[in-house]
PDB file of C-alpha atoms in Angstrom:
ATOM      1  CA  GLY A  16     -19.161  18.478   7.553  1.00  0.00           C
ATOM      2  CA  PRO A  17     -18.821  17.360   3.979  1.00  0.00           C
ATOM      3  CA  ALA A  18     -20.546  14.882   2.201  1.00  0.00           C
ATOM      4  CA  ALA A  19     -18.671  11.827   0.911  1.00  0.00           C
ATOM      5  CA  GLY A  20     -16.806  12.548  -2.671  1.00  0.00           C
ATOM      6  CA  THR A  21     -16.348  16.623  -1.205  1.00  0.00           C
ATOM      7  CA  ARG A  22     -13.111  17.963  -1.294  1.00  0.00           C
ATOM      8  CA  VAL A  23     -11.667  19.513   1.610  1.00  0.00           C
ATOM      9  CA  PRO A  24     -10.560  23.171   1.412  1.00  0.00           C
ATOM     10  CA  ARG A  25      -6.663  23.228   1.212  1.00  0.00           C
ATOM     11  CA  GLY A  26      -5.225  24.724   4.803  1.00  0.00           C
ATOM     12  CA  LEU A  27      -5.673  22.065   6.753  1.00  0.00           C
ATOM     13  CA  PRO A  28      -3.912  19.560   8.862  1.00  0.00           C
ATOM     14  CA  ARG A  29      -0.814  17.669   6.220  1.00  0.00           C
ATOM     15  CA  ARG A  30       1.847  16.634   7.738  1.00  0.00           C
ATOM     16  CA  VAL A  31       5.338  14.565   6.696  1.00  0.00           C
ATOM     17  CA  LEU A  32       6.096  12.638   9.388  1.00  0.00           C
ATOM     18  CA  ASP A  33      10.229  11.897   8.905  1.00  0.00           C
ATOM     19  CA  ALA A  34      11.634   8.885  10.509  1.00  0.00           C
ATOM     20  CA  GLY A  35       9.810   8.393  13.422  1.00  0.00           C
ATOM     21  CA  SER A  36       6.279   8.848  14.979  1.00  0.00           C
ATOM     22  CA  ASP A  37       4.164   8.519  17.652  1.00  0.00           C
ATOM     23  CA  PRO A  38       0.424   7.162  18.149  1.00  0.00           C
ATOM     24  CA  MET A  39      -2.244   9.035  19.429  1.00  0.00           C
ATOM     25  CA  GLY A  40      -4.591   8.309  21.829  1.00  0.00           C
ATOM     26  CA  THR A  41      -2.168   7.889  25.309  1.00  0.00           C
ATOM     27  CA  ALA A  42      -0.559   9.245  27.235  1.00  0.00           C
ATOM     28  CA  GLN A  43       2.071  10.929  25.565  1.00  0.00           C
ATOM     29  CA  VAL A  44       0.170  11.883  22.639  1.00  0.00           C
ATOM     30  CA  PRO A  45      -3.780  12.493  24.107  1.00  0.00           C
ATOM     31  CA  LEU A  46      -7.133  13.169  21.575  1.00  0.00           C
ATOM     32  CA  PRO A  47      -8.266  16.924  21.776  1.00  0.00           C
ATOM     33  CA  PRO A  48     -11.700  17.240  23.100  1.00  0.00           C
ATOM     34  CA  ALA A  49     -14.328  15.663  19.839  1.00  0.00           C
ATOM     35  CA  SER A  50     -14.522  18.872  17.721  1.00  0.00           C
ATOM     36  CA  MET A  51     -10.800  19.161  17.261  1.00  0.00           C
ATOM     37  CA  LEU A  52     -11.091  15.446  16.653  1.00  0.00           C
ATOM     38  CA  HIS A  53     -13.579  15.221  14.021  1.00  0.00           C
ATOM     39  CA  ARG A  54     -11.590  18.058  12.124  1.00  0.00           C
ATOM     40  CA  PHE A  55      -8.525  15.990  12.411  1.00  0.00           C
ATOM     41  CA  GLN A  56     -10.768  12.740  11.448  1.00  0.00           C
ATOM     42  CA  GLN A  57     -12.016  14.698   8.618  1.00  0.00           C
ATOM     43  CA  SER A  58      -9.543  17.338   7.209  1.00  0.00           C
ATOM     44  CA  SER A  59      -6.454  15.568   8.058  1.00  0.00           C
ATOM     45  CA  CYS A  60      -3.177  14.111   5.668  1.00  0.00           C
ATOM     46  CA  ILE A  61      -0.359  12.355   7.724  1.00  0.00           C
ATOM     47  CA  VAL A  62       2.166  11.354   5.442  1.00  0.00           C
ATOM     48  CA  PHE A  63       4.839   8.836   7.155  1.00  0.00           C
ATOM     49  CA  VAL A  64       8.457   8.783   5.589  1.00  0.00           C
ATOM     50  CA  THR A  65      10.339   5.934   7.324  1.00  0.00           C
ATOM     51  CA  GLY A  66      13.592   3.790   5.543  1.00  0.00           C
ATOM     52  CA  ASP A  67      13.068   0.517   4.764  1.00  0.00           C
ATOM     53  CA  ALA A  68      15.862  -0.390   7.570  1.00  0.00           C
ATOM     54  CA  ASP A  69      15.096   1.200  10.135  1.00  0.00           C
ATOM     55  CA  HIS A  70      13.290  -1.384  11.901  1.00  0.00           C
ATOM     56  CA  ILE A  71      12.319   0.767  15.197  1.00  0.00           C
ATOM     57  CA  ARG A  72      11.214   3.195  13.201  1.00  0.00           C
ATOM     58  CA  GLN A  73       9.182   0.559  11.346  1.00  0.00           C
ATOM     59  CA  ALA A  74       6.960  -0.420  14.468  1.00  0.00           C
ATOM     60  CA  GLN A  75       6.942   2.979  15.895  1.00  0.00           C
ATOM     61  CA  ARG A  76       5.328   3.525  12.495  1.00  0.00           C
ATOM     62  CA  MET A  77       2.922   0.445  12.629  1.00  0.00           C
ATOM     63  CA  ARG A  78       1.844   1.639  16.087  1.00  0.00           C
ATOM     64  CA  ALA A  79       0.841   5.299  14.905  1.00  0.00           C
ATOM     65  CA  GLY A  80      -1.055   4.191  11.664  1.00  0.00           C
ATOM     66  CA  THR A  81      -2.769   1.845  13.443  1.00  0.00           C
ATOM     67  CA  ALA A  82      -3.791   4.227  16.250  1.00  0.00           C
ATOM     68  CA  LEU A  83      -4.833   6.769  13.327  1.00  0.00           C
ATOM     69  CA  GLN A  84      -6.954   4.382  11.624  1.00  0.00           C
ATOM     70  CA  THR A  85      -8.871   3.281  16.234  1.00  0.00           C
ATOM     71  CA  TRP A  86      -9.395   6.721  15.875  1.00  0.00           C
ATOM     72  CA  CYS A  87     -10.498   6.528  12.581  1.00  0.00           C
ATOM     73  CA  ALA A  88      -7.819   9.305  10.907  1.00  0.00           C
ATOM     74  CA  PHE A  89      -7.992   8.139   7.800  1.00  0.00           C
ATOM     75  CA  ASN A  90      -6.517   9.600   5.342  1.00  0.00           C
ATOM     76  CA  THR A  91      -2.948   8.485   5.576  1.00  0.00           C
ATOM     77  CA  ASP A  92       0.357   7.369   3.415  1.00  0.00           C
ATOM     78  CA  ASP A  93       3.326   5.582   3.839  1.00  0.00           C
ATOM     79  CA  ILE A  94       6.420   5.796   2.402  1.00  0.00           C
ATOM     80  CA  ARG A  95       9.738   3.668   2.607  1.00  0.00           C
ATOM     81  CA  LEU A  96      12.603   5.225   1.739  1.00  0.00           C
ATOM     82  CA  PRO A  97      14.599   2.358   0.324  1.00  0.00           C
ATOM     83  CA  HIS A  98      18.052   0.852   1.523  1.00  0.00           C
ATOM     84  CA  THR A  99      17.551   3.900   3.945  1.00  0.00           C
ATOM     85  CA  ALA A 100      18.158   3.314   7.893  1.00  0.00           C
ATOM     86  CA  HIS A 101      17.403   5.414  10.316  1.00  0.00           C
ATOM     87  CA  ALA A 102      17.779   9.327   8.819  1.00  0.00           C
ATOM     88  CA  LEU A 103      15.823  11.802   7.299  1.00  0.00           C
ATOM     89  CA  ALA A 104      14.916  12.022   4.024  1.00  0.00           C
ATOM     90  CA  GLY A 105      16.783  13.033   1.100  1.00  0.00           C
ATOM     91  CA  ALA A 106      15.293  15.754  -1.711  1.00  0.00           C
ATOM     92  CA  SER A 107      13.559  12.349  -3.570  1.00  0.00           C
ATOM     93  CA  GLY A 108      11.833  11.422  -0.145  1.00  0.00           C
ATOM     94  CA  LEU A 109      10.320  14.639   0.676  1.00  0.00           C
ATOM     95  CA  ALA A 110       9.409  15.055  -3.358  1.00  0.00           C
ATOM     96  CA  ARG A 111       7.024  12.337  -2.533  1.00  0.00           C
ATOM     97  CA  ALA A 112       5.958  12.857   0.304  1.00  0.00           C
ATOM     98  CA  PHE A 113       5.105  16.809  -1.050  1.00  0.00           C
ATOM     99  CA  ASP A 114       3.599  15.022  -3.828  1.00  0.00           C
ATOM    100  CA  SER A 115       1.361  13.193  -1.600  1.00  0.00           C
ATOM    101  CA  LEU A 116       0.731  16.038   0.372  1.00  0.00           C
ATOM    102  CA  SER A 117      -0.360  17.560  -2.510  1.00  0.00           C
ATOM    103  CA  LYS A 118      -3.048  15.251  -3.628  1.00  0.00           C
ATOM    104  CA  PRO A 119      -6.988  16.132  -2.473  1.00  0.00           C
ATOM    105  CA  VAL A 120      -8.255  15.013   1.014  1.00  0.00           C
ATOM    106  CA  ILE A 121     -11.549  13.494   0.214  1.00  0.00           C
ATOM    107  CA  PRO A 122     -12.725  11.792   3.607  1.00  0.00           C
ATOM    108  CA  ASP A 123     -15.272   8.913   3.833  1.00  0.00           C
ATOM    109  CA  ILE A 124     -17.793  10.279   5.504  1.00  0.00           C
ATOM    110  CA  GLN A 125     -19.774   7.393   5.947  1.00  0.00           C
ATOM    111  CA  ARG A 126     -16.427   5.373   6.774  1.00  0.00           C
ATOM    112  CA  ILE A 127     -15.637   7.911   9.693  1.00  0.00           C
ATOM    113  CA  GLN A 128     -18.698   7.954  11.671  1.00  0.00           C
ATOM    114  CA  ALA A 129     -19.372   4.581  12.025  1.00  0.00           C
ATOM    115  CA  CYS A 130     -16.056   4.297  12.975  1.00  0.00           C
ATOM    116  CA  ARG A 131     -17.276   7.385  15.502  1.00  0.00           C
ATOM    117  CA  ALA A 132     -19.857   5.207  16.897  1.00  0.00           C
ATOM    118  CA  ARG A 133     -17.689   2.083  17.683  1.00  0.00           C
ATOM    119  CA  ASN A 134     -15.516   4.758  20.065  1.00  0.00           C
ATOM    120  CA  HIS A 135     -18.910   6.126  21.309  1.00  0.00           C
ATOM    121  CA  ALA A 136     -19.991   2.726  22.297  1.00  0.00           C
ATOM    122  CA  ALA A 137     -16.781   1.726  23.330  1.00  0.00           C
ATOM    123  CA  LEU A 138     -16.201   5.318  25.617  1.00  0.00           C
ATOM    124  CA  VAL A 139     -20.241   4.737  26.853  1.00  0.00           C
ATOM    125  CA  GLY A 140     -18.968   1.127  27.981  1.00  0.00           C
ATOM    126  CA  ASP A 141     -15.726   2.202  29.674  1.00  0.00           C
ATOM    127  CA  PHE A 142     -17.690   4.795  31.913  1.00  0.00           C
ATOM    128  CA  ARG A 143     -19.829   2.862  32.666  1.00  0.00           C
ATOM    129  CA  ARG A 144     -17.886   0.454  34.234  1.00  0.00           C
ATOM    130  CA  LEU A 145     -16.111   2.929  36.587  1.00  0.00           C
ATOM    131  CA  GLN A 146     -19.928   4.314  37.809  1.00  0.00           C
ATOM    132  CA  ALA A 147     -20.332   1.253  38.771  1.00  0.00           C
ATOM    133  CA  LEU A 148     -16.606   1.222  40.943  1.00  0.00           C
ATOM    134  CA  VAL A 149     -17.246   3.228  42.477  1.00  0.00           C
ATOM    135  CA  HIS A 150     -21.226   2.649  42.988  1.00  0.00           C
ATOM    136  CA  ALA A 151     -19.314   0.132  44.917  1.00  0.00           C
ATOM    137  CA  GLY A 152     -16.830   1.193  46.243  1.00  0.00           C
ATOM    138  CA  ARG A 153     -14.152  -0.054  45.029  1.00  0.00           C
ATOM    139  CA  LEU A 154     -12.165   3.354  44.883  1.00  0.00           C
ATOM    140  CA  ASP A 155      -8.783   2.929  44.767  1.00  0.00           C
ATOM    141  CA  GLU A 156      -9.483   0.427  41.584  1.00  0.00           C
ATOM    142  CA  ALA A 157     -11.887   3.415  39.855  1.00  0.00           C
ATOM    143  CA  ALA A 158      -8.829   5.701  40.248  1.00  0.00           C
ATOM    144  CA  HIS A 159      -6.535   3.594  38.082  1.00  0.00           C
ATOM    145  CA  ALA A 160      -9.009   2.833  35.869  1.00  0.00           C
ATOM    146  CA  LEU A 161     -10.065   6.181  35.768  1.00  0.00           C
ATOM    147  CA  ASP A 162      -6.451   7.268  35.284  1.00  0.00           C
ATOM    148  CA  ALA A 163      -6.398   4.198  32.023  1.00  0.00           C
ATOM    149  CA  ALA A 164      -9.597   5.975  30.788  1.00  0.00           C
ATOM    150  CA  ASP A 165      -8.102   9.510  30.989  1.00  0.00           C
ATOM    151  CA  ALA A 166      -5.060   8.367  29.010  1.00  0.00           C
ATOM    152  CA  HIS A 167      -6.897   6.252  26.514  1.00  0.00           C
ATOM    153  CA  TYR A 168      -9.628   8.468  25.575  1.00  0.00           C
ATOM    154  CA  GLY A 169      -8.074  12.284  26.178  1.00  0.00           C
ATOM    155  CA  GLY A 170      -9.964  14.878  25.691  1.00  0.00           C
ATOM    156  CA  LEU A 171     -12.695  12.780  24.468  1.00  0.00           C
ATOM    157  CA  ALA A 172     -13.286  12.396  27.535  1.00  0.00           C
ATOM    158  CA  ALA A 173     -14.545  15.394  29.611  1.00  0.00           C
ATOM    159  CA  PRO A 174     -16.256  16.084  31.319  1.00  0.00           C
ATOM    160  CA  ARG A 175     -16.944  12.572  32.072  1.00  0.00           C
ATOM    161  CA  SER A 176     -13.908  11.931  33.834  1.00  0.00           C
ATOM    162  CA  LEU A 177     -13.748  14.711  35.587  1.00  0.00           C
ATOM    163  CA  GLU A 178     -17.507  14.316  36.714  1.00  0.00           C
ATOM    164  CA  LEU A 179     -15.692  10.624  37.728  1.00  0.00           C
ATOM    165  CA  LEU A 180     -12.892  12.183  39.734  1.00  0.00           C
ATOM    166  CA  HIS A 181     -15.493  14.476  41.756  1.00  0.00           C
ATOM    167  CA  ALA A 182     -17.566  11.057  42.538  1.00  0.00           C
ATOM    168  CA  ILE A 183     -14.104   8.884  43.447  1.00  0.00           C
ATOM    169  CA  GLU A 184     -13.090  12.051  45.573  1.00  0.00           C
ATOM    170  CA  ALA A 185     -16.600  12.606  47.654  1.00  0.00           C
ATOM    171  CA  ARG A 186     -16.615   9.393  48.231  1.00  0.00           C
ATOM    172  CA  ALA A 187     -13.399   8.698  49.258  1.00  0.00           C
ATOM    173  CA  THR A 188     -13.881  12.213  51.393  1.00  0.00           C
ATOM    174  CA  PRO A 189     -14.941  11.531  55.001  1.00  0.00           C
ATOM    175  CA  PRO A 190     -17.414  13.350  56.163  1.00  0.00           C
ATOM    176  CA  ARG A 191     -17.047  15.912  58.469  1.00  0.00           C
TER     177      ARG A 191
END
């Protein structure tokens, strides 16, 4: 990827989320495979545009922003529309959002790599615990934990999640 301080070419993921957002790393918004997530982390720019009186969407924005930080996507901006409840942004709000999007994305590669290492260590630990459940014959518990891991890690869980699913199914199916 680009070195710290290197500008990322234009045309990469830049999005305005106007009056609503959902957190990534859930069953509803699963993470993509690692290669796609890494590109997103280094090149995306997400601008949230939310009314300052839209308390429900502000809470959604906080959850989405926390998820982006958790998954190492740090290039975000938050535009709050004054004296506005739940409504789409008007011309001035969109102008502010587009101005934010026009700024170059300069990824902090060291921060991203440290974040990825933390997430990878968590994934490895979770899958070790899952494997231990399978080996201990706690298959129902392992299946539920695997569902939760798949929802949390999405594409990052592959192929480990499929291997564990096959192990659970093989142990649950009596020999013929």
